[in-house]
Amino acid sequence: MKKLTTNAGIVVEDNQNSITAGKRGPILMQDYKLIEKLSQFNRERVPERVVHAKGSGAYGVLRVTEDISKYTKAQVLQKGEVTRLFIRFSTVAGERGAADAERDVRGFAIKFYTKEGNWDLVGNNTPVFFIRDPMKFPDFIHTQKRHPVTNLRCNNAMWDFWSQMPESMHQVTILFSDRGIPASYRHMNGYGSHTYSLINDKNERVWVKFHFKTNQGIKTLTNEEAEKIIAKDRESHQRDLFNAIQNKEFPSWTFYIQVMSQEEAKKVPFNPFDVTKVWLHKDFPLIKVGEIELNENPKNYFQEVEQAAFSPSNVVPGISFSPDRLLQGRLFAYTDAHLYRIGTHYEKLPVNRPIVEVNNYYLDGQMNFEEPKEINAYYEPNSFNGPKEDPNYKEPPFPVDGDGYRYDFREDDSDYFSQPRALFNLMNDNQKEQLFNNIAASMEGVEDFIIKRALRLFEEISPEYKAGVEKALKG
Ligand code: NDP
């Protein structure tokens, strides 16, 4: 039998009774075993994520089955390569205790533990997003969170914001479509959403989008089906994922990319770095890369899922960024959030730690829990064999164009309707009916002038779209 100890390793002789002055008297200050227990308990939570607070995680592998070396030198993307990964799925708006089966975008964040360091692809189950400039992100998220006075979610705030943001209409149409409530995390696609770049061994850059198509098939829930589930089970996605892996029904996704050359990017009739738009499949076909499979549950939810920290800034040689404004904002914001939420050395935690050696001069700060190193090289350049840069890893120049200015992106490209229209036209009558009813349901309590403003945007997508929502609102 293992003996219970304090954090300092001292055996606990009694874990049932505090030390009191006399049989019925008050507790003595010297009972530090009680004090340690209470203070540890007070510190059992780290601040919850402002977004994507409710999540589920699992380990798995990426198997690359196709040769895409003409686009990238990244070792993780070479044919035959097998790379361990950790994935965290999540809802966006709800707090840590929120129900899983809610109408919301789902996070689809993957950490690949590659031989060249960690590659984090922090995506969603949708190929686009509501906004395209990070300047609007805190405003958008405020509309999804609780109203400061009522402490309730606020439909009025959501539609007030969306109805003034025509670029949100594509993602709004996806959110209120039948795919807006996935049946489980296993039954949805994943998308890197942003445009990134790939760099080959000749140091040539192409633009790229990442797609993961579920091999379990798309399965969705109606509002009514979701309400019934939530009444009985707030953890339906967590339960589904954990049990599937426990029962060795390992979920998998087929991994594809879309590629656009730098010349093509200059010619396409839309901004290819606008995250509110997709690249049409017929113009930029899906190219198969391989498959990801999830095959191992975490052993400890807090240590592995709650402390997992992903950042789009973690890319490996052969994979890089694009001028996508929202991506550029996320490159800063994710790491900053983890430094606040988990602490200075969060990437030393087992779930975040790369499999390669980490060599740098960032040793000090809260909670450096590595084995102490005896070093004289604690600055660079030094004469004591400290780690040095390697210019072989230099990327090709990153193409930029023009003077620094707060450019209004709507002057560059104001077509926010043709892509939601293409999606709307793909829907059958039943899917359109669901879309209209789901939007109408989410407009409960919304002021008239805001509804009218939203209807004007639906009309721009299609008069049928506007008429359908209007009818459902009366309905
Ligand atoms: P296609 O006509 O070639 O294919 C339609 C795509 O839409 C498929 O990827 C399908 O996913 C997906 N889809 C179907 N219903 C929904 C929904 N309710 N929510 C989200 N995705 C859905 O696509 P195009 O490239 O010609 O683009 C037309 C429209 O399709 C776009 O405007 C966009 O809204 C949507 N779309 C396009 C994607 C792209 O990368 N080009 C990716 C996802 C959506 P599946 O294959 O799993 O059925």
Short mmCIF file of C-alpha atoms and ligand atoms in Angstrom, two decimals:
data_model
loop_
_atom_site.label_atom_id
_atom_site.label_comp_id
_atom_site.label_asym_id
_atom_site.label_seq_id
_atom_site.Cartn_x
_atom_site.Cartn_y
_atom_site.Cartn_z
CA MET A 1 0.00 0.00 0.00
CA LYS A 2 1.30 3.47 -0.92
CA LYS A 3 1.49 5.87 2.01
CA LEU A 4 -0.36 9.19 1.69
CA THR A 5 2.07 12.13 1.90
CA THR A 6 2.14 15.91 1.84
CA ASN A 7 3.62 17.71 -1.18
CA ALA A 8 6.96 17.69 0.64
CA GLY A 9 6.77 13.89 0.92
CA ILE A 10 5.97 13.70 4.62
CA VAL A 11 3.67 10.81 5.61
CA VAL A 12 0.13 11.83 6.60
CA GLU A 13 -0.78 9.96 9.78
CA ASP A 14 -4.51 10.88 9.85
CA ASN A 15 -6.51 12.06 6.82
CA GLN A 16 -9.87 12.07 8.72
CA ASN A 17 -9.44 14.32 11.77
CA SER A 18 -8.02 17.84 12.19
CA ILE A 19 -5.85 18.67 15.22
CA THR A 20 -8.07 20.34 17.82
CA ALA A 21 -7.42 21.85 21.25
CA GLY A 22 -9.20 19.29 23.33
CA LYS A 23 -11.78 16.82 22.03
CA ARG A 24 -14.40 19.47 21.26
CA GLY A 25 -12.16 22.53 20.84
CA PRO A 26 -11.06 24.70 17.86
CA ILE A 27 -8.47 23.69 15.26
CA LEU A 28 -4.80 24.52 15.86
CA MET A 29 -2.91 26.66 13.33
CA GLN A 30 -0.12 24.08 13.40
CA ASP A 31 -2.26 21.56 11.50
CA TYR A 32 -0.41 22.35 8.24
CA LYS A 33 -1.61 19.05 6.71
CA LEU A 34 -5.16 20.43 6.85
CA ILE A 35 -4.00 23.89 5.69
CA GLU A 36 -2.12 22.38 2.73
CA LYS A 37 -5.20 20.35 1.76
CA LEU A 38 -7.48 23.42 1.83
CA SER A 39 -5.02 25.71 0.00
CA GLN A 40 -4.40 23.12 -2.72
CA PHE A 41 -8.17 22.76 -3.16
CA ASN A 42 -8.56 26.54 -3.55
CA ARG A 43 -6.08 26.42 -6.43
CA GLU A 44 -7.52 23.43 -8.34
CA ARG A 45 -8.63 25.53 -11.32
CA VAL A 46 -6.75 27.61 -13.85
CA PRO A 47 -8.75 30.45 -15.45
CA GLU A 48 -11.13 28.96 -17.99
CA ARG A 49 -10.56 29.83 -21.64
CA VAL A 50 -12.56 32.94 -22.64
CA VAL A 51 -13.52 31.03 -25.80
CA HIS A 52 -13.56 27.26 -26.42
CA ALA A 53 -13.85 26.62 -22.66
CA LYS A 54 -15.70 23.29 -22.96
CA GLY A 55 -13.66 20.65 -24.73
CA SER A 56 -12.71 17.01 -25.18
CA GLY A 57 -9.32 15.62 -26.15
CA ALA A 58 -7.62 12.51 -27.49
CA TYR A 59 -4.28 11.31 -28.83
CA GLY A 60 -3.83 9.77 -32.24
CA VAL A 61 -1.67 9.67 -35.35
CA LEU A 62 -1.30 11.32 -38.72
CA ARG A 63 -0.37 8.91 -41.51
CA VAL A 64 0.78 10.56 -44.74
CA THR A 65 -0.07 8.29 -47.67
CA GLU A 66 0.51 10.63 -50.65
CA ASP A 67 3.51 12.49 -52.04
CA ILE A 68 3.12 16.27 -51.73
CA SER A 69 6.86 16.98 -51.58
CA LYS A 70 6.61 19.31 -54.59
CA TYR A 71 4.74 21.71 -52.28
CA THR A 72 6.44 21.22 -48.92
CA LYS A 73 9.67 20.06 -47.34
CA ALA A 74 8.00 19.67 -43.92
CA GLN A 75 9.03 16.24 -42.68
CA VAL A 76 5.65 15.68 -41.05
CA LEU A 77 4.01 15.89 -44.52
CA GLN A 78 6.33 13.48 -46.36
CA LYS A 79 4.83 10.24 -47.73
CA GLY A 80 5.12 7.36 -45.24
CA GLU A 81 5.58 9.62 -42.21
CA VAL A 82 3.59 8.69 -39.07
CA THR A 83 3.27 11.42 -36.43
CA ARG A 84 1.66 11.27 -33.00
CA LEU A 85 -0.85 14.03 -32.33
CA PHE A 86 -3.19 15.42 -29.69
CA ILE A 87 -6.54 16.85 -30.68
CA ARG A 88 -8.91 19.06 -28.69
CA PHE A 89 -12.47 19.55 -29.87
CA SER A 90 -14.63 22.20 -28.25
CA THR A 91 -17.68 24.38 -28.39
CA VAL A 92 -16.94 28.11 -28.54
CA ALA A 93 -19.32 30.23 -26.51
CA GLY A 94 -20.37 28.11 -23.52
CA GLU A 95 -18.49 27.97 -20.24
CA ARG A 96 -16.72 24.83 -18.98
CA GLY A 97 -19.97 23.36 -17.68
CA ALA A 98 -22.02 24.17 -20.79
CA ALA A 99 -23.87 21.44 -22.67
CA ASP A 100 -22.08 19.86 -25.64
CA ALA A 101 -25.07 19.58 -28.00
CA GLU A 102 -25.52 23.31 -28.50
CA ARG A 103 -25.77 25.23 -31.78
CA ASP A 104 -22.26 26.62 -32.06
CA VAL A 105 -19.09 26.35 -34.10
CA ARG A 106 -16.83 23.51 -32.92
CA GLY A 107 -13.09 23.94 -32.34
CA PHE A 108 -10.85 21.38 -34.09
CA ALA A 109 -7.33 21.99 -32.72
CA ILE A 110 -4.50 19.58 -33.52
CA LYS A 111 -0.99 19.44 -32.08
CA PHE A 112 1.36 17.33 -34.22
CA TYR A 113 4.45 16.22 -32.25
CA THR A 114 6.79 16.29 -35.28
CA LYS A 115 10.51 15.51 -35.51
CA GLU A 116 11.01 19.23 -36.28
CA GLY A 117 9.06 20.60 -33.30
CA ASN A 118 5.34 21.03 -32.65
CA TRP A 119 2.98 22.00 -35.46
CA ASP A 120 -0.34 23.30 -34.13
CA LEU A 121 -3.22 23.58 -36.57
CA VAL A 122 -5.91 25.39 -34.59
CA GLY A 123 -9.02 25.11 -36.74
CA ASN A 124 -12.79 24.76 -36.57
CA ASN A 125 -15.49 22.51 -38.04
CA THR A 126 -16.29 25.30 -40.50
CA PRO A 127 -14.13 26.47 -43.42
CA VAL A 128 -14.83 30.18 -42.75
CA PHE A 129 -15.29 32.59 -39.82
CA PHE A 130 -17.69 35.40 -38.83
CA ILE A 131 -15.18 38.24 -39.04
CA ARG A 132 -12.03 38.85 -41.04
CA ASP A 133 -10.11 41.39 -38.95
CA PRO A 134 -8.86 40.55 -35.42
CA MET A 135 -9.88 44.07 -34.39
CA LYS A 136 -13.46 42.73 -34.27
CA PHE A 137 -12.77 39.47 -32.36
CA PRO A 138 -13.35 40.70 -28.77
CA ASP A 139 -16.51 42.53 -29.93
CA PHE A 140 -17.84 39.43 -31.67
CA ILE A 141 -17.14 37.21 -28.66
CA HIS A 142 -18.83 39.68 -26.29
CA THR A 143 -22.03 39.15 -28.33
CA GLN A 144 -21.77 35.40 -27.77
CA LYS A 145 -21.21 35.66 -24.03
CA ARG A 146 -23.57 36.75 -21.24
CA HIS A 147 -25.15 40.20 -21.14
CA PRO A 148 -23.52 42.31 -18.41
CA VAL A 149 -26.88 43.22 -16.80
CA THR A 150 -28.97 40.06 -17.12
CA ASN A 151 -26.08 37.55 -17.10
CA LEU A 152 -28.05 35.75 -19.85
CA ARG A 153 -27.04 34.93 -23.44
CA CYS A 154 -28.45 37.72 -25.60
CA ASN A 155 -30.00 37.12 -29.06
CA ASN A 156 -30.38 40.88 -29.49
CA ALA A 157 -26.62 41.41 -29.16
CA MET A 158 -25.79 38.57 -31.56
CA TRP A 159 -28.10 39.83 -34.32
CA ASP A 160 -27.25 43.49 -33.67
CA PHE A 161 -23.62 42.61 -34.44
CA TRP A 162 -24.18 40.15 -37.33
CA SER A 163 -26.70 42.40 -39.07
CA GLN A 164 -24.02 45.13 -39.24
CA MET A 165 -21.32 42.72 -40.46
CA PRO A 166 -22.17 41.50 -43.97
CA GLU A 167 -18.99 39.39 -43.96
CA SER A 168 -20.53 37.25 -41.19
CA MET A 169 -23.35 35.97 -43.44
CA HIS A 170 -21.40 32.98 -44.78
CA GLN A 171 -20.59 31.61 -41.32
CA VAL A 172 -24.06 32.57 -40.03
CA THR A 173 -25.60 30.49 -42.83
CA ILE A 174 -23.42 27.51 -41.87
CA LEU A 175 -24.15 27.94 -38.15
CA PHE A 176 -27.94 27.94 -38.64
CA SER A 177 -27.87 25.20 -41.28
CA ASP A 178 -28.44 21.53 -40.41
CA ARG A 179 -24.68 21.27 -39.73
CA GLY A 180 -24.88 23.85 -36.91
CA ILE A 181 -25.27 21.11 -34.26
CA PRO A 182 -23.04 18.11 -35.01
CA ALA A 183 -24.31 14.82 -33.53
CA SER A 184 -20.84 14.34 -32.05
CA TYR A 185 -17.26 15.45 -32.54
CA ARG A 186 -16.71 12.27 -34.61
CA HIS A 187 -19.36 13.24 -37.14
CA MET A 188 -18.06 16.58 -38.39
CA ASN A 189 -15.34 17.84 -40.71
CA GLY A 190 -12.34 19.92 -39.61
CA TYR A 191 -10.80 22.87 -41.44
CA GLY A 192 -7.64 24.89 -40.88
CA SER A 193 -9.92 27.73 -42.13
CA HIS A 194 -7.13 30.26 -42.72
CA THR A 195 -4.86 30.36 -45.71
CA TYR A 196 -1.37 29.22 -44.70
CA SER A 197 1.67 28.60 -46.92
CA LEU A 198 3.79 25.59 -47.80
CA ILE A 199 7.49 25.88 -48.73
CA ASN A 200 9.35 23.21 -50.71
CA ASP A 201 13.03 22.24 -50.71
CA LYS A 202 13.69 24.81 -53.47
CA ASN A 203 12.38 27.43 -51.03
CA GLU A 204 9.30 28.10 -53.22
CA ARG A 205 6.10 29.16 -51.46
CA VAL A 206 2.50 28.25 -52.36
CA TRP A 207 -0.66 29.21 -50.45
CA VAL A 208 -2.58 26.34 -48.83
CA LYS A 209 -5.81 25.45 -47.03
CA PHE A 210 -6.17 22.34 -44.81
CA HIS A 211 -9.27 20.09 -44.74
CA PHE A 212 -10.14 17.01 -42.63
CA LYS A 213 -13.22 15.11 -43.84
CA THR A 214 -14.86 12.79 -41.36
CA ASN A 215 -14.78 9.09 -42.25
CA GLN A 216 -17.70 8.50 -39.86
CA GLY A 217 -20.00 10.55 -42.13
CA ILE A 218 -21.68 13.86 -41.31
CA LYS A 219 -24.40 13.46 -38.65
CA THR A 220 -26.30 16.38 -37.24
CA LEU A 221 -29.03 17.17 -34.70
CA THR A 222 -32.12 19.34 -35.05
CA ASN A 223 -32.86 21.87 -32.30
CA GLU A 224 -35.54 19.50 -30.95
CA GLU A 225 -33.23 16.46 -30.92
CA ALA A 226 -30.49 18.50 -29.23
CA GLU A 227 -32.89 19.81 -26.56
CA LYS A 228 -33.90 16.24 -25.67
CA ILE A 229 -30.26 15.16 -25.38
CA ILE A 230 -29.25 18.20 -23.30
CA ALA A 231 -32.14 17.57 -20.87
CA LYS A 232 -30.52 14.25 -19.98
CA ASP A 233 -26.85 14.65 -20.81
CA ARG A 234 -24.75 17.81 -20.95
CA GLU A 235 -21.63 15.80 -21.85
CA SER A 236 -22.93 14.00 -24.96
CA HIS A 237 -19.88 14.80 -27.16
CA GLN A 238 -17.37 13.98 -24.40
CA ARG A 239 -19.16 10.68 -23.65
CA ASP A 240 -19.36 9.74 -27.33
CA LEU A 241 -15.67 10.42 -28.04
CA PHE A 242 -14.34 8.81 -24.85
CA ASN A 243 -16.51 5.68 -25.21
CA ALA A 244 -15.75 5.25 -28.92
CA ILE A 245 -12.01 5.27 -28.24
CA GLN A 246 -12.44 3.08 -25.14
CA ASN A 247 -14.35 0.56 -27.31
CA LYS A 248 -11.61 0.72 -29.95
CA GLU A 249 -13.92 2.31 -32.55
CA PHE A 250 -11.17 4.73 -33.52
CA PRO A 251 -12.53 7.78 -35.36
CA SER A 252 -10.63 8.99 -38.40
CA TRP A 253 -10.60 11.83 -40.91
CA THR A 254 -9.13 12.00 -44.43
CA PHE A 255 -6.66 14.84 -44.73
CA TYR A 256 -6.66 17.05 -47.85
CA ILE A 257 -5.10 20.33 -48.94
CA GLN A 258 -6.03 22.95 -51.52
CA VAL A 259 -3.11 24.74 -53.17
CA MET A 260 -2.96 28.17 -54.86
CA SER A 261 0.19 29.57 -56.47
CA GLN A 262 1.30 33.13 -55.72
CA GLU A 263 0.49 34.07 -59.35
CA GLU A 264 -3.03 32.60 -59.08
CA ALA A 265 -3.57 34.51 -55.82
CA LYS A 266 -3.02 37.79 -57.66
CA LYS A 267 -5.62 36.87 -60.30
CA VAL A 268 -8.54 35.30 -58.38
CA PRO A 269 -11.57 37.61 -58.21
CA PHE A 270 -11.60 37.59 -54.38
CA ASN A 271 -9.07 38.08 -51.61
CA PRO A 272 -7.64 34.58 -51.01
CA PHE A 273 -6.54 35.69 -47.51
CA ASP A 274 -10.08 36.53 -46.42
CA VAL A 275 -11.20 33.95 -43.84
CA THR A 276 -14.88 34.63 -44.54
CA LYS A 277 -14.43 32.93 -47.94
CA VAL A 278 -13.56 29.45 -49.20
CA TRP A 279 -11.61 28.51 -52.30
CA LEU A 280 -14.10 26.79 -54.59
CA HIS A 281 -13.37 23.09 -55.08
CA LYS A 282 -13.77 23.23 -58.86
CA ASP A 283 -11.05 25.91 -59.12
CA PHE A 284 -8.82 24.54 -56.35
CA PRO A 285 -9.50 20.80 -56.06
CA LEU A 286 -8.87 18.84 -52.88
CA ILE A 287 -5.50 17.03 -52.92
CA LYS A 288 -5.32 14.01 -50.64
CA VAL A 289 -2.49 13.91 -48.09
CA GLY A 290 -3.35 11.06 -45.70
CA GLU A 291 -5.44 10.31 -42.65
CA ILE A 292 -5.65 11.16 -38.98
CA GLU A 293 -6.96 8.63 -36.47
CA LEU A 294 -7.69 9.03 -32.75
CA ASN A 295 -6.78 5.96 -30.73
CA GLU A 296 -5.93 6.91 -27.14
CA ASN A 297 -7.90 8.64 -24.42
CA PRO A 298 -6.10 11.05 -22.09
CA LYS A 299 -5.41 9.65 -18.63
CA ASN A 300 -6.08 12.88 -16.79
CA TYR A 301 -8.57 15.47 -18.07
CA PHE A 302 -7.06 18.44 -16.25
CA GLN A 303 -3.43 17.71 -17.06
CA GLU A 304 -3.95 16.85 -20.70
CA VAL A 305 -7.14 18.52 -21.97
CA GLU A 306 -7.50 21.57 -19.73
CA GLN A 307 -3.78 22.37 -19.85
CA ALA A 308 -3.41 21.64 -23.58
CA ALA A 309 -2.32 24.86 -25.26
CA PHE A 310 -2.37 25.30 -29.04
CA SER A 311 -1.09 28.24 -31.04
CA PRO A 312 -1.25 28.83 -34.80
CA SER A 313 2.19 30.43 -34.43
CA ASN A 314 3.65 26.91 -33.93
CA VAL A 315 4.57 25.94 -37.50
CA VAL A 316 7.52 23.79 -38.58
CA PRO A 317 9.96 24.36 -41.47
CA GLY A 318 8.04 23.90 -44.74
CA ILE A 319 4.77 25.30 -43.32
CA SER A 320 4.21 29.01 -42.78
CA PHE A 321 1.75 31.87 -42.56
CA SER A 322 -0.19 34.07 -44.97
CA PRO A 323 -1.30 37.71 -44.84
CA ASP A 324 -4.79 36.61 -43.61
CA ARG A 325 -5.54 39.37 -41.07
CA LEU A 326 -7.34 37.13 -38.61
CA LEU A 327 -4.51 34.58 -38.71
CA GLN A 328 -2.00 37.37 -38.07
CA GLY A 329 -3.98 38.40 -34.96
CA ARG A 330 -4.22 34.82 -33.72
CA LEU A 331 -0.43 34.38 -34.06
CA PHE A 332 -0.13 36.78 -31.13
CA ALA A 333 -3.32 36.14 -29.17
CA TYR A 334 -3.11 32.37 -28.55
CA THR A 335 0.33 32.34 -26.95
CA ASP A 336 -0.58 35.41 -24.94
CA ALA A 337 -3.71 33.63 -23.62
CA HIS A 338 -1.69 30.58 -22.52
CA LEU A 339 0.94 32.70 -20.77
CA TYR A 340 -1.86 34.26 -18.72
CA ARG A 341 -3.97 31.14 -18.22
CA ILE A 342 -1.36 28.45 -17.56
CA GLY A 343 1.95 30.21 -16.97
CA THR A 344 5.32 31.14 -18.37
CA HIS A 345 6.61 27.62 -18.99
CA TYR A 346 3.34 26.08 -20.27
CA GLU A 347 5.11 24.42 -23.19
CA LYS A 348 7.15 22.30 -20.76
CA LEU A 349 3.98 20.49 -19.57
CA PRO A 350 3.83 16.91 -20.92
CA VAL A 351 0.85 17.47 -23.28
CA ASN A 352 2.45 20.57 -24.78
CA ARG A 353 6.10 19.44 -24.77
CA PRO A 354 7.67 18.77 -28.18
CA ILE A 355 9.41 15.42 -28.73
CA VAL A 356 12.54 17.25 -29.88
CA GLU A 357 15.10 18.85 -27.60
CA VAL A 358 14.29 22.47 -26.69
CA ASN A 359 17.40 24.68 -26.60
CA ASN A 360 17.05 28.36 -25.80
CA TYR A 361 17.78 31.01 -23.20
CA TYR A 362 14.27 31.33 -21.73
CA LEU A 363 15.04 29.58 -18.44
CA ASP A 364 13.71 31.90 -15.77
CA GLY A 365 10.15 32.68 -14.82
CA GLN A 366 7.33 30.98 -12.95
CA MET A 367 7.44 27.17 -12.70
CA ASN A 368 10.45 26.09 -14.70
CA PHE A 369 10.17 22.51 -13.46
CA GLU A 370 12.85 20.95 -15.68
CA GLU A 371 15.91 19.21 -14.18
CA PRO A 372 18.41 21.95 -13.28
CA LYS A 373 21.13 22.52 -15.88
CA GLU A 374 24.61 23.75 -15.01
CA ILE A 375 25.38 26.26 -17.78
CA ASN A 376 27.61 29.21 -18.49
CA ALA A 377 25.80 29.96 -21.74
CA TYR A 378 22.80 31.97 -20.57
CA TYR A 379 23.03 34.72 -23.24
CA GLU A 380 23.80 34.70 -26.96
CA PRO A 381 26.37 35.06 -28.58
CA ASN A 382 28.50 33.26 -26.00
CA SER A 383 31.82 31.40 -25.97
CA PHE A 384 30.49 28.37 -24.05
CA ASN A 385 28.82 26.19 -26.72
CA GLY A 386 25.33 27.59 -26.24
CA PRO A 387 22.68 26.95 -28.92
CA LYS A 388 23.02 29.06 -32.09
CA GLU A 389 20.75 29.98 -35.01
CA ASP A 390 20.87 27.98 -38.26
CA PRO A 391 20.51 30.18 -41.38
CA ASN A 392 19.66 27.08 -43.47
CA TYR A 393 16.14 27.39 -42.07
CA LYS A 394 15.55 30.88 -43.46
CA GLU A 395 12.20 31.17 -45.24
CA PRO A 396 11.88 32.76 -48.68
CA PRO A 397 10.84 36.44 -48.45
CA PHE A 398 7.22 36.87 -47.40
CA PRO A 399 5.38 38.81 -50.13
CA VAL A 400 3.85 42.09 -48.95
CA ASP A 401 2.65 45.03 -50.99
CA GLY A 402 1.94 48.69 -50.20
CA ASP A 403 2.14 51.23 -47.40
CA GLY A 404 1.09 50.61 -43.80
CA TYR A 405 -2.45 51.96 -43.29
CA ARG A 406 -5.77 51.02 -41.69
CA TYR A 407 -7.23 49.84 -45.03
CA ASP A 408 -11.00 49.28 -45.00
CA PHE A 409 -11.23 45.71 -46.31
CA ARG A 410 -14.78 46.39 -47.59
CA GLU A 411 -13.33 48.79 -50.14
CA ASP A 412 -11.06 46.00 -51.37
CA ASP A 413 -13.81 43.40 -51.71
CA SER A 414 -17.43 43.84 -50.73
CA ASP A 415 -18.90 40.58 -52.07
CA TYR A 416 -20.02 38.78 -48.95
CA PHE A 417 -23.05 37.17 -50.57
CA SER A 418 -22.08 34.98 -53.52
CA GLN A 419 -20.50 32.24 -51.39
CA PRO A 420 -23.37 31.97 -48.87
CA ARG A 421 -25.63 31.99 -51.96
CA ALA A 422 -23.68 29.02 -53.40
CA LEU A 423 -24.16 27.18 -50.11
CA PHE A 424 -27.86 28.10 -49.93
CA ASN A 425 -28.33 26.80 -53.49
CA LEU A 426 -26.73 23.47 -52.49
CA MET A 427 -29.38 22.93 -49.80
CA ASN A 428 -32.45 20.79 -50.49
CA ASP A 429 -35.91 22.00 -49.42
CA ASN A 430 -35.68 20.30 -46.05
CA GLN A 431 -32.28 21.88 -45.30
CA LYS A 432 -33.58 25.32 -46.32
CA GLU A 433 -36.59 24.86 -44.06
CA GLN A 434 -34.27 23.97 -41.15
CA LEU A 435 -32.15 27.06 -41.88
CA PHE A 436 -35.19 29.38 -41.83
CA ASN A 437 -36.59 27.85 -38.64
CA ASN A 438 -33.25 27.83 -36.83
CA ILE A 439 -32.68 31.51 -37.64
CA ALA A 440 -36.23 32.43 -36.58
CA ALA A 441 -35.78 30.54 -33.29
CA SER A 442 -32.55 32.43 -32.58
CA MET A 443 -34.30 35.77 -33.21
CA GLU A 444 -36.63 35.37 -30.24
CA GLY A 445 -36.62 38.65 -28.30
CA VAL A 446 -34.65 40.52 -30.99
CA GLU A 447 -35.78 44.10 -31.68
CA ASP A 448 -37.62 44.79 -34.93
CA PHE A 449 -35.11 47.22 -36.45
CA ILE A 450 -32.35 44.64 -35.98
CA ILE A 451 -34.44 41.86 -37.59
CA LYS A 452 -35.17 44.17 -40.54
CA ARG A 453 -31.46 44.89 -40.97
CA ALA A 454 -30.69 41.14 -40.94
CA LEU A 455 -33.47 40.45 -43.47
CA ARG A 456 -31.88 42.96 -45.85
CA LEU A 457 -28.65 40.91 -45.73
CA PHE A 458 -30.53 37.62 -46.31
CA GLU A 459 -32.18 39.26 -49.32
CA GLU A 460 -28.77 40.07 -50.77
CA ILE A 461 -27.97 36.36 -50.54
CA SER A 462 -31.30 35.36 -52.10
CA PRO A 463 -34.88 36.71 -52.02
CA GLU A 464 -35.94 33.12 -51.23
CA TYR A 465 -33.70 33.18 -48.14
CA LYS A 466 -35.29 36.42 -46.89
CA ALA A 467 -38.84 35.22 -47.61
CA GLY A 468 -38.18 31.90 -45.87
CA VAL A 469 -36.92 33.55 -42.67
CA GLU A 470 -39.77 36.10 -42.73
CA LYS A 471 -42.33 33.29 -42.99
CA ALA A 472 -40.68 31.30 -40.19
CA LEU A 473 -40.69 34.42 -37.98
CA LYS A 474 -44.45 34.71 -38.41
CA GLY A 475 -44.77 31.05 -37.97
P1 NDP B 1 -18.90 22.04 -53.57
O1 NDP B 1 -20.21 22.30 -54.21
O2 NDP B 1 -17.80 21.38 -54.33
O3 NDP B 1 -19.15 21.16 -52.25
C1 NDP B 1 -19.99 21.66 -51.26
C2 NDP B 1 -19.24 21.69 -49.96
O4 NDP B 1 -20.10 22.20 -48.97
C3 NDP B 1 -18.80 20.32 -49.49
O5 NDP B 1 -17.48 20.46 -49.02
C4 NDP B 1 -19.75 19.98 -48.34
O6 NDP B 1 -19.11 19.22 -47.36
C5 NDP B 1 -20.04 21.36 -47.82
N1 NDP B 1 -21.31 21.56 -47.15
C6 NDP B 1 -22.52 21.12 -47.48
N2 NDP B 1 -23.44 21.57 -46.62
C7 NDP B 1 -22.80 22.34 -45.74
C8 NDP B 1 -23.20 23.08 -44.60
N3 NDP B 1 -24.47 23.15 -44.23
N4 NDP B 1 -22.26 23.73 -43.91
C9 NDP B 1 -20.96 23.68 -44.30
N5 NDP B 1 -20.53 23.01 -45.36
C10 NDP B 1 -21.44 22.34 -46.07
O7 NDP B 1 -18.35 23.39 -52.91
P2 NDP B 1 -17.74 24.68 -53.59
O8 NDP B 1 -16.29 24.66 -53.40
O9 NDP B 1 -18.27 24.89 -54.98
O10 NDP B 1 -18.35 25.82 -52.66
C11 NDP B 1 -19.75 26.05 -52.59
C12 NDP B 1 -20.08 26.36 -51.17
O11 NDP B 1 -19.84 25.18 -50.38
C13 NDP B 1 -19.20 27.45 -50.54
O12 NDP B 1 -19.68 28.73 -50.76
C14 NDP B 1 -19.19 27.06 -49.10
O13 NDP B 1 -20.30 27.67 -48.44
C15 NDP B 1 -19.41 25.55 -49.09
N6 NDP B 1 -18.16 24.84 -48.73
C16 NDP B 1 -17.07 24.93 -49.54
C17 NDP B 1 -15.86 24.43 -49.11
C18 NDP B 1 -14.62 24.64 -49.89
O14 NDP B 1 -13.53 24.53 -49.31
N7 NDP B 1 -14.70 24.92 -51.19
C19 NDP B 1 -15.75 23.69 -47.82
C20 NDP B 1 -16.99 23.57 -47.12
C21 NDP B 1 -18.13 24.17 -47.55
P3 NDP B 1 -19.09 17.58 -47.45
O15 NDP B 1 -18.21 17.26 -48.62
O16 NDP B 1 -18.55 17.14 -46.16
O17 NDP B 1 -20.52 17.18 -47.67
#
